[in-house]
GROMACS .gro file of C-alpha atoms in nm:
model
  284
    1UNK     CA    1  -3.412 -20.897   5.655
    2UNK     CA    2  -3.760 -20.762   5.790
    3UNK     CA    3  -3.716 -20.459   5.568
    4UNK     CA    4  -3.615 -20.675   5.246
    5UNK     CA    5  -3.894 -20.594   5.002
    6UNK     CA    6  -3.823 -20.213   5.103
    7UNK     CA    7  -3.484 -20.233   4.989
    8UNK     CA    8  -3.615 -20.425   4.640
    9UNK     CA    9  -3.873 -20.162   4.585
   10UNK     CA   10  -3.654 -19.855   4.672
   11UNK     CA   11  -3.398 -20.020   4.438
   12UNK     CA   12  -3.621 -20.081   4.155
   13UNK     CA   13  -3.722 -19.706   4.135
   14UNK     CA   14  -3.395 -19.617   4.153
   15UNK     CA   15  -3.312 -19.736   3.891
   16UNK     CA   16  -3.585 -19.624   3.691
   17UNK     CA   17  -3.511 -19.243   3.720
   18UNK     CA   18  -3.252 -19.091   3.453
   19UNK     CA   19  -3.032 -18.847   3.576
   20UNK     CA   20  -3.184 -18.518   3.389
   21UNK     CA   21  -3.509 -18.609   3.541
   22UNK     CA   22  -3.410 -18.472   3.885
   23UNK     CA   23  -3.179 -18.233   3.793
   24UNK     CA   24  -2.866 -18.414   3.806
   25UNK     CA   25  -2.587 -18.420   3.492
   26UNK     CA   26  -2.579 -18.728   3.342
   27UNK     CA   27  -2.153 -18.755   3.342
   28UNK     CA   28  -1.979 -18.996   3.173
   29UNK     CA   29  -1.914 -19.371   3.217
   30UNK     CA   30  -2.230 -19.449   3.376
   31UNK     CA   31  -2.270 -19.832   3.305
   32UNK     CA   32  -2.624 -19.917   3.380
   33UNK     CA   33  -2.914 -19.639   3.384
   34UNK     CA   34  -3.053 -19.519   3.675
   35UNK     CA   35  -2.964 -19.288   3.990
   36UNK     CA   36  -2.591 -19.425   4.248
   37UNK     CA   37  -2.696 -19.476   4.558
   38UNK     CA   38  -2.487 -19.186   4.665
   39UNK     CA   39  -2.708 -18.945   4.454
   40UNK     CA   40  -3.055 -19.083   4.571
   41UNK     CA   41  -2.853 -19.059   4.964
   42UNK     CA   42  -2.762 -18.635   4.834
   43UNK     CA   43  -3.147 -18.593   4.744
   44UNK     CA   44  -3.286 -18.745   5.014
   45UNK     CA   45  -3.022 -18.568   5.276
   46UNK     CA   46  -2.927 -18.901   5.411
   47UNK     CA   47  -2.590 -19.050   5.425
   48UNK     CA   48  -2.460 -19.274   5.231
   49UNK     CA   49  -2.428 -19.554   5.401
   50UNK     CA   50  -2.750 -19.496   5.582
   51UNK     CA   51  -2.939 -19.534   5.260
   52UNK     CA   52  -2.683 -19.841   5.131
   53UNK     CA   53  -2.852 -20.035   5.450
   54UNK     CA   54  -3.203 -19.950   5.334
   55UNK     CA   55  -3.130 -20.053   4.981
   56UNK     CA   56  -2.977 -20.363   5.162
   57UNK     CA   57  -3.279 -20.459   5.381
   58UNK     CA   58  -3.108 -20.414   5.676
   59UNK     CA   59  -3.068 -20.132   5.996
   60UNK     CA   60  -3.334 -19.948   6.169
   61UNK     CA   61  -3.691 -19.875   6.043
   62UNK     CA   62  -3.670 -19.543   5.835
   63UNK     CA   63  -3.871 -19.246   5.979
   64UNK     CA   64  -4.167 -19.055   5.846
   65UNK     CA   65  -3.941 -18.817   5.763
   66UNK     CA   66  -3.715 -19.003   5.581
   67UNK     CA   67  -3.926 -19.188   5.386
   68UNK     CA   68  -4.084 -18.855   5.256
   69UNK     CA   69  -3.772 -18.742   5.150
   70UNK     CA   70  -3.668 -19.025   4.982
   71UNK     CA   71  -4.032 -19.043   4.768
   72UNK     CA   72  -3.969 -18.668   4.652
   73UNK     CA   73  -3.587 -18.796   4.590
   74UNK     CA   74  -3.725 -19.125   4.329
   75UNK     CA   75  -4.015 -18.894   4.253
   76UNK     CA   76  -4.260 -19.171   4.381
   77UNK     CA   77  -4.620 -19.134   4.274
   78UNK     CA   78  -4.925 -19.129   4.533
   79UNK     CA   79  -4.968 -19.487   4.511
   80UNK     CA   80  -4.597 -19.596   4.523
   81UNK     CA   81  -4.530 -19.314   4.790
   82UNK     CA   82  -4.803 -19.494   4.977
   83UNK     CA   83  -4.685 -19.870   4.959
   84UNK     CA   84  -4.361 -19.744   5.051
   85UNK     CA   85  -4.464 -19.605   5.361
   86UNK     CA   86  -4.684 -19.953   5.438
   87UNK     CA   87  -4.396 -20.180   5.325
   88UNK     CA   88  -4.149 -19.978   5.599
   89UNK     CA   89  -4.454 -19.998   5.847
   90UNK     CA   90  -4.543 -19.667   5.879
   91UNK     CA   91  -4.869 -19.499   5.869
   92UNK     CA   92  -4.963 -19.357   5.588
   93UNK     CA   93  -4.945 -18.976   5.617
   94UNK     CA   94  -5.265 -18.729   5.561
   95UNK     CA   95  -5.274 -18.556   5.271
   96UNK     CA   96  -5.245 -18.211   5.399
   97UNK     CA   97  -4.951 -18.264   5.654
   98UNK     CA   98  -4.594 -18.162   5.686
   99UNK     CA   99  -4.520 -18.520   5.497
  100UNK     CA  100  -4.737 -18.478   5.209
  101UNK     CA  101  -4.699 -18.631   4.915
  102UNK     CA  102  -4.556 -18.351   4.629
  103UNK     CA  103  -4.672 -18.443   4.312
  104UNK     CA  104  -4.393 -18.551   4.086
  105UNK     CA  105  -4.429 -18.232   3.832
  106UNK     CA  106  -4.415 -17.964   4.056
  107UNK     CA  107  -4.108 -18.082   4.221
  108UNK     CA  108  -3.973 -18.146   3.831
  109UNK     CA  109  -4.047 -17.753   3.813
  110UNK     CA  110  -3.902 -17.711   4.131
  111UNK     CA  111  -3.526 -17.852   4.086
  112UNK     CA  112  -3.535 -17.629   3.744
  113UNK     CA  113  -3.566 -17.291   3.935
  114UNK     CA  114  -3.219 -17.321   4.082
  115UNK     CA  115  -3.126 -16.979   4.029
  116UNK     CA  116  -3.471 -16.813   4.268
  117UNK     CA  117  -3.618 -16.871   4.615
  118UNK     CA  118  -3.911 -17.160   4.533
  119UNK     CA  119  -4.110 -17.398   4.755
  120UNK     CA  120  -4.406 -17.611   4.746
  121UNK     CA  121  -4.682 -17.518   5.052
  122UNK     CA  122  -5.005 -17.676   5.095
  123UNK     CA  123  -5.340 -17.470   5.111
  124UNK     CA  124  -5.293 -17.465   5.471
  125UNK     CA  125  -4.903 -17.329   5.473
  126UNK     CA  126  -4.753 -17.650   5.524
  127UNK     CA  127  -4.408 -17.616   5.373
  128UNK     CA  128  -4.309 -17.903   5.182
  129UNK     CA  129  -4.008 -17.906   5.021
  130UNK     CA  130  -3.782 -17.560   4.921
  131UNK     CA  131  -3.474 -17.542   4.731
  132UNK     CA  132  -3.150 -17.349   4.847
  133UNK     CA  133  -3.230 -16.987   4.805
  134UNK     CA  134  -3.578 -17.057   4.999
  135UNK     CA  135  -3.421 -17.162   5.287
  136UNK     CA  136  -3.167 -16.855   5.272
  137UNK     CA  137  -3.417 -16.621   5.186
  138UNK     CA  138  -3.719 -16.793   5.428
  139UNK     CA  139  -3.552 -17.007   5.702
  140UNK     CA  140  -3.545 -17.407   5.726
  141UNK     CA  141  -3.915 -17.513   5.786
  142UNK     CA  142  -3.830 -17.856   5.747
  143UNK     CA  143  -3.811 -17.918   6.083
  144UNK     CA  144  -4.201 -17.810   6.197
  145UNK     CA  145  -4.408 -18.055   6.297
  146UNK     CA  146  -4.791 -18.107   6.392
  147UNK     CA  147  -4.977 -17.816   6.389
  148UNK     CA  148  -4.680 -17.593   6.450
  149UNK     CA  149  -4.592 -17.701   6.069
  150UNK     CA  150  -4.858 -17.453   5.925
  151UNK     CA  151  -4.749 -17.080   5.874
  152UNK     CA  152  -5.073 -16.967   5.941
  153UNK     CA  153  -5.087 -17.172   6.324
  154UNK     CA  154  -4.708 -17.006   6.382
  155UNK     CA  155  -4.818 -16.687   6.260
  156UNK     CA  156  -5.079 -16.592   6.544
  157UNK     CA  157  -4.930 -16.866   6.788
  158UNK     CA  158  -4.563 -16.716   6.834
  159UNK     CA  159  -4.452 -16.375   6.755
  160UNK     CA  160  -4.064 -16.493   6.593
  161UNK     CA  161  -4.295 -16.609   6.295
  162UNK     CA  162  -4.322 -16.206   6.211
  163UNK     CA  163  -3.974 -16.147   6.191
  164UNK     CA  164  -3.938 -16.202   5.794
  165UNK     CA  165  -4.219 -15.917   5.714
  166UNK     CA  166  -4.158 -15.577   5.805
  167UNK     CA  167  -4.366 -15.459   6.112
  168UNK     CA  168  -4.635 -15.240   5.894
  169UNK     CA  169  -4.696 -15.511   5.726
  170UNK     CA  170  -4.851 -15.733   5.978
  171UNK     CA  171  -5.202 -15.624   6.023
  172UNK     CA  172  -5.247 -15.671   5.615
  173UNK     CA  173  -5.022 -16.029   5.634
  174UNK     CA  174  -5.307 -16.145   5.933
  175UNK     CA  175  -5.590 -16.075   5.744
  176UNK     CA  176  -5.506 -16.213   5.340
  177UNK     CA  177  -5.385 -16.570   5.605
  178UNK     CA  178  -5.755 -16.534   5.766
  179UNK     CA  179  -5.867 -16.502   5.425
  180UNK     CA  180  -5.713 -16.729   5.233
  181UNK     CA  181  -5.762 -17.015   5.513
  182UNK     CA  182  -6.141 -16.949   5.511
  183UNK     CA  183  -6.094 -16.975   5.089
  184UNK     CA  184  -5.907 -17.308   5.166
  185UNK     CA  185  -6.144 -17.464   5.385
  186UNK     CA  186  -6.431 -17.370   5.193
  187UNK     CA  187  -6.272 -17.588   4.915
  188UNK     CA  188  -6.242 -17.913   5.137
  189UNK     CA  189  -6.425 -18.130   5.271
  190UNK     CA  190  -6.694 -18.006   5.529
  191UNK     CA  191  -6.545 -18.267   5.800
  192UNK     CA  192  -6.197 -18.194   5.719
  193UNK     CA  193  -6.041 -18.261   6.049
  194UNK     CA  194  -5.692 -18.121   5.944
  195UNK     CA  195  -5.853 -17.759   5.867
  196UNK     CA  196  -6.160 -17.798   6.074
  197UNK     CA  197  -5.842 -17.882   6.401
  198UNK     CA  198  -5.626 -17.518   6.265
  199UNK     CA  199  -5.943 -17.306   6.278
  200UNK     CA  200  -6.103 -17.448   6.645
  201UNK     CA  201  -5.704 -17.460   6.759
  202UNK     CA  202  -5.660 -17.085   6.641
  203UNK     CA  203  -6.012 -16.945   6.770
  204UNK     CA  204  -5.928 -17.056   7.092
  205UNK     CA  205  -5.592 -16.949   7.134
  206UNK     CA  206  -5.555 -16.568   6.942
  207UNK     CA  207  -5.797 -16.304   6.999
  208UNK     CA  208  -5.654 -16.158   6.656
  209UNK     CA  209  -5.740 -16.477   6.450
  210UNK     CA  210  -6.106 -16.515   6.602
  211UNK     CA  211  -6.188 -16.123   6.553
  212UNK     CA  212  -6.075 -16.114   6.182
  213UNK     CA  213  -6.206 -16.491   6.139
  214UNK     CA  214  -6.558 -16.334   6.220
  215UNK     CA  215  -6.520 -16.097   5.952
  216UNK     CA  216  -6.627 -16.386   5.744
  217UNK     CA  217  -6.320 -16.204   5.439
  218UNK     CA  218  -6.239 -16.495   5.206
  219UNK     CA  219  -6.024 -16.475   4.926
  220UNK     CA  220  -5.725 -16.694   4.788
  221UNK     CA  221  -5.380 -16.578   4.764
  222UNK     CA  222  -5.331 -16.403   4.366
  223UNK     CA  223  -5.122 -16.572   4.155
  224UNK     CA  224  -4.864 -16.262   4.215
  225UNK     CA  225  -4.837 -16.108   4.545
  226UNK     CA  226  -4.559 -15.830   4.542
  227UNK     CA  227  -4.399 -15.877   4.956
  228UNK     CA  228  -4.173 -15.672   5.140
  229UNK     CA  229  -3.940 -15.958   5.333
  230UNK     CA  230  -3.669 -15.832   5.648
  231UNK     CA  231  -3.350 -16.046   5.589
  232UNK     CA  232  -3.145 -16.122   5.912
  233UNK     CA  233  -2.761 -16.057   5.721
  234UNK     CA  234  -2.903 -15.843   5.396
  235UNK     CA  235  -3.204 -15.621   5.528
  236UNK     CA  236  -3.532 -15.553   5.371
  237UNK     CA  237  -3.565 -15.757   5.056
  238UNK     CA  238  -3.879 -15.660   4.799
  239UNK     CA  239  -3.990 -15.950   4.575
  240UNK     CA  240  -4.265 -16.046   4.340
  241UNK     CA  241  -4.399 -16.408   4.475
  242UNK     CA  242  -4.555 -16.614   4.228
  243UNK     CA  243  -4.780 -16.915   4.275
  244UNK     CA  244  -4.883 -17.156   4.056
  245UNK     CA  245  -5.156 -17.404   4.206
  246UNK     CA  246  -5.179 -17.785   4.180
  247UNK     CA  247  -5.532 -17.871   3.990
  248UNK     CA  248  -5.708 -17.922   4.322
  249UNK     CA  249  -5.611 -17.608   4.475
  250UNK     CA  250  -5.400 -17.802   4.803
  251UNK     CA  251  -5.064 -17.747   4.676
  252UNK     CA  252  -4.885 -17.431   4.549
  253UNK     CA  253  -4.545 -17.358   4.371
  254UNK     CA  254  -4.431 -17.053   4.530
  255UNK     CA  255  -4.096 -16.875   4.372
  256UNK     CA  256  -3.957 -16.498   4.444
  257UNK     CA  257  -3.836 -16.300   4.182
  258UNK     CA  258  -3.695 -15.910   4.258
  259UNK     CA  259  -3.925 -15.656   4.244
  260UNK     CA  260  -3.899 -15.368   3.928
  261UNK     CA  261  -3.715 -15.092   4.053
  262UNK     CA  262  -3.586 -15.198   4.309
  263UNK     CA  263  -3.219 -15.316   4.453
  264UNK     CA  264  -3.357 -15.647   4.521
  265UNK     CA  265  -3.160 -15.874   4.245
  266UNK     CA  266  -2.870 -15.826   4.382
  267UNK     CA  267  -2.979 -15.914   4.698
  268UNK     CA  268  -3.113 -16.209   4.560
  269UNK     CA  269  -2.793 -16.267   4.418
  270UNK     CA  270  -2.613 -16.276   4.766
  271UNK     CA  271  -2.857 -16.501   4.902
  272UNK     CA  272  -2.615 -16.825   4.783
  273UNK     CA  273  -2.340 -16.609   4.966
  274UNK     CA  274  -2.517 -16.553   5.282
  275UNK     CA  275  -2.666 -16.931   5.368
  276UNK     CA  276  -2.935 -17.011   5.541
  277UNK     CA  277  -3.057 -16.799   5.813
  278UNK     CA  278  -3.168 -16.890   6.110
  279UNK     CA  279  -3.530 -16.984   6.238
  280UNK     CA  280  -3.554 -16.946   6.633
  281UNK     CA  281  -3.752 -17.180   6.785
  282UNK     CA  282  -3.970 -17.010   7.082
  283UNK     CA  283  -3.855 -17.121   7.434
  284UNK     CA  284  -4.086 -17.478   7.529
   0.00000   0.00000   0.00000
């Protein structure tokens, strides 16, 4: 019973949340308010019976992982996110990370776009959450961890990271990252360690970063950013990407719409057809 208040407190918020609130019908014959277990489990991408057990106070100590999944699922806030994390005996991720905490209105916005590619990044290119279509259309990037987690550190760190934009594109894709990372740690702290790490881990590693990072360009993504995208199963793909930014600039909703004049809605279309595609992870 060492994990007995977890199971309380992950039961209280359960039962809290209403249905409609993450996206779920509310059905009939519901006798008390509040999420089933099995439909907290389904958000969460846990099983069942795994998250029965938590709920229970019992089995093994939940991971990072898990426990950021299931504070998006109950749509936790900052503080509860963070006393579920002590309460489990885990440290208490930096904001920043791969296990960030998502604030509870942009993934509210997020579970309504179920019909276009969206996802949540940090200011760094941490993805954070993405629905369906995002993971067709972008790859799984759920599974990225430490610095490998940030776009920008894959982009000049392993050339498989260039396979979703179309060759001509790359010089212009290096430079608005350089860019928009410089605009990003300008906005944080001076002794940032989780930006100040990327940029010293970066310089030392790709000539390309450290000759455009000397160019000293800074300048934040716009809030539409038309992209030319190479899909493994459908081909080149042209979409309109839209952000909109969290109020202190470290968080983005990103969702792809098709480009005017172009074939690209039905592509977008097939995306639900095709699946997810599939990220290759470099060899070591």
């Amino acid at each position: 019973m060492k994990y007995a208040e977890l199971g309380a407190f992950l039961r209280s918020r359960r039962e809290r949340i209403r249905p409609g609130d993450v996206g779920l019908p509310a059905g009939p014959r519901r006798r008390v308010p509040g999420l089933r277990r099995e439909e907290v489990a389904h958000l969460a991408g846990a099983s069942v019976d795994y998250y029965n057990e938590l709920e229970r106070g019992a089995g093994s100590q939940p991971s990072e992982q898990m426990l950021a999944a299931l504070a998006r699922a109950l749509r936790l806030s900052a503080d509860e996110r963070d006393y579920l994390y002590r309460i489990a005996d885990r440290p208490v991720p930096v904001q920043g990370g791969a296990a960030s905490h998502v604030h509870p209105g942009m993934l509210d916005l997020l579970g309504r776009l179920t019909a276009t590619p969206a996802q949540v990044i940090t200011d760094l290119h941490v993805t954070l959450v993405q629905n369906p279509l995002a993971v067709a259309l972008l790859g799984d990037h759920s599974g990225f961890q430490g610095p490998r987690a940030s776009l920008v550190h894959r982009w000049f760190t392993e050339p498989d990271a260039r396979r979703l934009y179309p060759e001509d594109d790359h010089e212009g894709k290096s430079r608005s990252f350089v860019a928009d990372l410089r605009a990003a740690a300008g906005r944080r702290d001076a002794d940032d360690a989780e930006v100040g790490s990327l940029i010293r881990t970066l310089l030392r590693v790709s000539p390309e970063f450290a000759a455009l990072w000397a160019d000293h360009d800074v300048a934040f993504r716009r809030r539409e950013d038309r992209k030319r995208l190479v899909h493994p199963a459908l081909g080149p793909i042209e979409v309109n990407c839209l952000h909109l930014f969290s109020e202190d600039g470290r968080q983005r909703l990103l969702w792809f719409t098709p480009a005017v004049g172009t074939d690209s809605a039905g592509l977008l279309e097939l995306l639900a057809v095709v699946g997810t595609q599939e990220v290759v992870e470099p060899a070591g």
